[in-house]
């Protein structure tokens, strides 16, 4: 077996594999959640007719990771916050079935140059970088300068989502935390400029782009406790993990209000 390119059947993963339990998140999972900017949220759509099978639905989501969170009677531990429009398909799905699966990774998904430029039928292979990127070491360096991996694992998190009560203190605090964690000091405006959009001065656009995550009465906050999941590494290895009774991921909790001090993924850290 090649160390860098193991076969697809390298390790079975149908049932629990290399199971580990702890009172805290595995360090690599915690680091992955801190580094990543987006996650993939998988939900199940209700059948249109009784004979229809359930249909999966995947959404790319901004999120906020809180290493330790407790509010009122909720169980302390790490959580993920997201926001959604009440009229969205994922909201409809979550109301029908709150069980979700989250996929998080913090490496770039940029496609590297392929070994050949054409398929077996002679057609040009779509999606491959130009020949100059393969022939020049400098071009290859520039091509991959911003696409190197930050980590070597991805993690899948299984859980049950809940909507926070509209207008509650908990929802208000979580919206503010989510806004702070997804405000990137004008980065979104700069990115828009790459595609022909207007770039506003930073002083005029500190919260303008991120405010859309929480504004409006039709925006709901979704909370997913992080308790169980699976790690997949670049060699094909699989490890299952579970958090058991304890203090979760070890964040600093304000016992008087049950809030977590500091945000970790995105631009703000504790």
Coordinates of C-alpha atoms in Angstrom, one line a residue:
X1 CA 0.0 0.0 0.0
X2 CA 1.3 3.4 -0.9
X3 CA 1.7 5.6 2.1
X4 CA 0.5 8.7 0.2
X5 CA -2.2 7.1 -1.9
X6 CA -3.9 4.2 0.0
X7 CA -6.6 2.2 -1.8
X8 CA -10.2 3.1 -1.3
X9 CA -10.8 0.0 0.9
X10 CA -7.9 0.9 3.2
X11 CA -10.1 1.0 6.2
X12 CA -13.8 0.0 6.7
X13 CA -16.0 2.7 8.0
X14 CA -19.6 1.3 7.9
X15 CA -19.7 1.0 11.7
X16 CA -17.8 2.6 14.6
X17 CA -14.1 2.8 13.7
X18 CA -11.2 3.4 16.2
X19 CA -13.8 4.9 18.6
X20 CA -12.5 7.3 21.2
X21 CA -14.3 9.1 24.1
X22 CA -13.3 12.1 26.1
X23 CA -14.6 15.0 28.1
X24 CA -13.1 17.4 25.5
X25 CA -13.1 17.7 21.7
X26 CA -10.1 16.0 19.9
X27 CA -7.5 18.7 19.4
X28 CA -7.5 18.3 15.7
X29 CA -11.3 18.8 15.5
X30 CA -11.1 21.9 17.7
X31 CA -8.3 23.3 15.5
X32 CA -10.3 22.5 12.3
X33 CA -13.4 24.3 13.7
X34 CA -11.2 27.3 14.6
X35 CA -9.6 27.6 11.2
X36 CA -12.4 26.9 8.8
X37 CA -14.6 29.8 7.5
X38 CA -17.5 27.7 6.2
X39 CA -19.1 24.4 6.8
X40 CA -21.5 22.1 4.9
X41 CA -24.9 21.5 6.5
X42 CA -26.8 18.4 5.4
X43 CA -30.5 18.2 6.2
X44 CA -33.4 15.9 5.1
X45 CA -36.3 17.2 3.1
X46 CA -39.8 15.9 3.9
X47 CA -41.3 13.7 1.2
X48 CA -43.8 15.4 -1.1
X49 CA -46.0 12.3 -1.1
X50 CA -46.0 9.3 1.3
X51 CA -44.3 7.2 -1.4
X52 CA -41.4 9.6 -2.0
X53 CA -38.1 8.7 -0.3
X54 CA -36.5 11.4 1.9
X55 CA -34.3 13.7 -0.1
X56 CA -31.0 15.1 1.2
X57 CA -30.1 18.8 1.0
X58 CA -26.7 20.4 1.5
X59 CA -26.1 24.1 2.3
X60 CA -22.8 26.0 2.5
X61 CA -23.0 28.0 5.8
X62 CA -21.2 30.7 7.7
X63 CA -20.9 29.6 11.3
X64 CA -19.6 30.4 14.8
X65 CA -17.9 27.8 16.9
X66 CA -18.1 28.3 20.7
X67 CA -15.8 25.9 22.6
X68 CA -18.0 25.9 25.6
X69 CA -21.6 27.1 25.9
X70 CA -24.4 26.8 28.4
X71 CA -27.6 28.8 28.7
X72 CA -30.4 28.1 31.2
X73 CA -31.0 24.3 31.3
X74 CA -28.9 23.4 28.3
X75 CA -26.1 20.9 28.7
X76 CA -22.7 22.7 28.8
X77 CA -20.3 21.9 25.9
X78 CA -19.1 23.0 22.5
X79 CA -21.7 24.3 20.0
X80 CA -22.0 25.6 16.5
X81 CA -24.2 28.6 15.7
X82 CA -25.7 29.4 12.3
X83 CA -28.5 31.6 11.0
X84 CA -31.1 30.9 8.4
X85 CA -34.1 32.5 6.6
X86 CA -37.4 31.2 7.9
X87 CA -38.5 30.7 4.2
X88 CA -35.5 28.7 3.2
X89 CA -35.5 25.0 2.3
X90 CA -33.2 24.1 5.1
X91 CA -35.5 25.7 7.7
X92 CA -38.4 23.7 6.4
X93 CA -36.2 20.6 6.6
X94 CA -35.1 21.3 10.1
X95 CA -38.7 21.8 11.3
X96 CA -39.5 18.4 9.8
X97 CA -36.4 16.6 11.0
X98 CA -33.9 18.3 13.3
X99 CA -31.2 15.7 12.8
X100 CA -28.2 17.1 10.8
X101 CA -24.8 16.2 9.6
X102 CA -22.0 18.9 9.4
X103 CA -18.8 18.6 7.3
X104 CA -15.9 20.9 8.2
X105 CA -12.4 21.0 6.7
X106 CA -9.8 23.8 6.6
X107 CA -7.8 22.9 3.6
X108 CA -8.2 24.4 0.1
X109 CA -10.2 22.5 -2.4
X110 CA -8.3 24.0 -5.3
X111 CA -7.8 21.5 -8.1
X112 CA -4.1 20.8 -8.9
X113 CA -2.8 20.2 -12.4
X114 CA -3.6 16.8 -13.8
X115 CA -1.0 14.5 -15.4
X116 CA -2.6 14.8 -18.9
X117 CA -4.4 17.6 -20.7
X118 CA -6.9 15.5 -22.6
X119 CA -9.3 12.6 -22.0
X120 CA -9.3 9.2 -23.7
X121 CA -11.6 10.7 -26.4
X122 CA -9.1 13.5 -27.2
X123 CA -11.2 16.2 -25.6
X124 CA -9.5 18.9 -23.4
X125 CA -9.8 18.1 -19.7
X126 CA -11.9 20.7 -18.1
X127 CA -10.9 22.2 -14.8
X128 CA -7.2 21.7 -15.2
X129 CA -4.8 24.7 -14.9
X130 CA -3.1 25.8 -18.1
X131 CA 0.0 24.1 -19.4
X132 CA 2.2 27.0 -18.3
X133 CA 1.3 26.2 -14.7
X134 CA 2.7 22.7 -15.1
X135 CA 5.8 23.7 -17.1
X136 CA 7.1 26.5 -14.9
X137 CA 8.2 26.0 -11.3
X138 CA 7.5 29.7 -10.6
X139 CA 4.0 29.4 -12.1
X140 CA 3.4 26.3 -10.0
X141 CA 4.6 28.1 -6.9
X142 CA 2.3 31.1 -7.5
X143 CA -0.6 28.8 -8.4
X144 CA -0.4 27.0 -5.1
X145 CA 0.8 29.8 -2.9
X146 CA -2.6 30.5 -1.4
X147 CA -4.0 26.9 -1.7
X148 CA -1.8 24.9 0.6
X149 CA -3.5 22.8 3.2
X150 CA -3.8 24.2 6.7
X151 CA -4.7 20.8 8.0
X152 CA -4.8 17.2 6.9
X153 CA -8.2 16.1 8.3
X154 CA -11.9 16.8 7.8
X155 CA -14.5 16.1 10.4
X156 CA -18.1 15.1 10.1
X157 CA -20.3 16.1 13.1
X158 CA -23.7 14.4 13.8
X159 CA -26.2 16.2 15.9
X160 CA -29.7 17.6 16.5
X161 CA -30.3 21.2 15.7
X162 CA -32.7 23.5 17.6
X163 CA -34.0 26.9 16.8
X164 CA -33.5 29.5 19.6
X165 CA -36.7 31.2 20.8
X166 CA -37.4 34.3 18.7
X167 CA -36.8 37.5 20.7
X168 CA -35.2 35.8 23.6
X169 CA -32.0 37.0 25.4
X170 CA -30.3 33.8 24.2
X171 CA -31.1 34.5 20.6
X172 CA -30.1 38.2 20.9
X173 CA -26.7 37.3 22.4
X174 CA -26.0 34.5 19.9
X175 CA -26.9 36.8 17.0
X176 CA -24.4 39.4 18.3
X177 CA -21.8 36.7 18.7
X178 CA -22.4 35.4 15.2
X179 CA -22.2 38.9 13.7
X180 CA -18.9 39.7 15.5
X181 CA -17.4 36.4 14.4
X182 CA -18.3 36.9 10.8
X183 CA -17.1 40.5 10.4
X184 CA -13.8 40.5 8.6
X185 CA -12.7 44.2 8.5
X186 CA -13.7 44.9 4.9
X187 CA -12.4 41.6 3.5
X188 CA -15.7 40.9 1.8
X189 CA -15.7 44.2 0.0
X190 CA -12.2 43.6 -1.1
X191 CA -13.1 40.2 -2.5
X192 CA -16.1 41.8 -4.3
X193 CA -13.6 44.2 -6.0
X194 CA -11.9 41.2 -7.6
X195 CA -15.1 40.5 -9.4
X196 CA -15.9 44.0 -10.5
X197 CA -17.8 45.1 -7.4
X198 CA -17.4 48.4 -5.7
X199 CA -14.9 48.5 -2.9
X200 CA -16.0 50.7 0.0
X201 CA -13.6 52.3 2.5
X202 CA -13.1 50.1 5.6
X203 CA -14.4 52.8 7.9
X204 CA -17.7 52.8 6.1
X205 CA -18.1 49.1 5.8
X206 CA -17.1 47.5 9.1
X207 CA -20.4 45.7 9.7
X208 CA -22.3 46.4 6.4
X209 CA -21.6 43.1 4.8
X210 CA -21.9 40.8 7.8
X211 CA -25.2 42.4 9.1
X212 CA -27.2 40.4 6.6
X213 CA -26.5 37.3 8.7
X214 CA -28.7 38.5 11.6
X215 CA -30.9 41.4 10.4
X216 CA -34.7 41.0 10.0
X217 CA -37.5 39.3 11.9
X218 CA -37.4 36.3 9.5
X219 CA -33.8 35.3 10.5
X220 CA -33.6 32.4 13.0
X221 CA -30.6 31.2 15.0
X222 CA -29.8 27.5 14.7
X223 CA -27.7 25.8 17.4
X224 CA -26.1 22.4 17.0
X225 CA -24.4 20.8 20.1
X226 CA -21.0 19.2 19.1
X227 CA -21.0 15.8 20.8
X228 CA -20.1 13.1 18.3
X229 CA -18.4 12.8 14.9
X230 CA -15.8 11.3 12.7
X231 CA -12.3 12.3 11.6
X232 CA -11.1 11.4 8.1
X233 CA -7.5 12.0 7.2
X234 CA -5.7 12.5 3.9
X235 CA -4.5 8.9 4.0
X236 CA -7.9 7.4 4.2
X237 CA -7.9 6.7 7.9
X238 CA -11.1 7.0 9.9
X239 CA -11.6 7.7 13.6
X240 CA -14.9 8.1 15.5
X241 CA -15.0 10.4 18.5
X242 CA -17.6 11.2 21.2
X243 CA -17.7 13.7 24.1
X244 CA -18.9 12.2 27.3
X245 CA -20.1 13.9 30.5
X246 CA -17.8 16.7 31.5
X247 CA -17.1 20.4 30.7
X248 CA -17.1 20.0 26.9
X249 CA -14.2 21.7 25.1
X250 CA -12.9 23.7 28.0
X251 CA -14.0 27.2 27.1
X252 CA -14.3 30.0 29.7
X253 CA -18.0 30.2 30.7
X254 CA -19.5 33.1 32.6
X255 CA -21.5 31.2 35.2
X256 CA -23.8 34.1 35.9
X257 CA -25.2 34.2 32.3
X258 CA -23.9 30.9 30.9
X259 CA -22.1 32.7 28.0
X260 CA -18.8 31.8 26.4
X261 CA -16.1 34.4 26.5
X262 CA -14.5 34.9 23.1
X263 CA -15.1 33.5 19.7
X264 CA -12.5 31.3 18.0
X265 CA -13.2 30.7 14.3
X266 CA -12.9 33.7 12.0
X267 CA -11.2 36.9 13.0
X268 CA -11.9 37.0 16.8
X269 CA -10.2 34.8 19.4
X270 CA -10.2 34.5 23.1

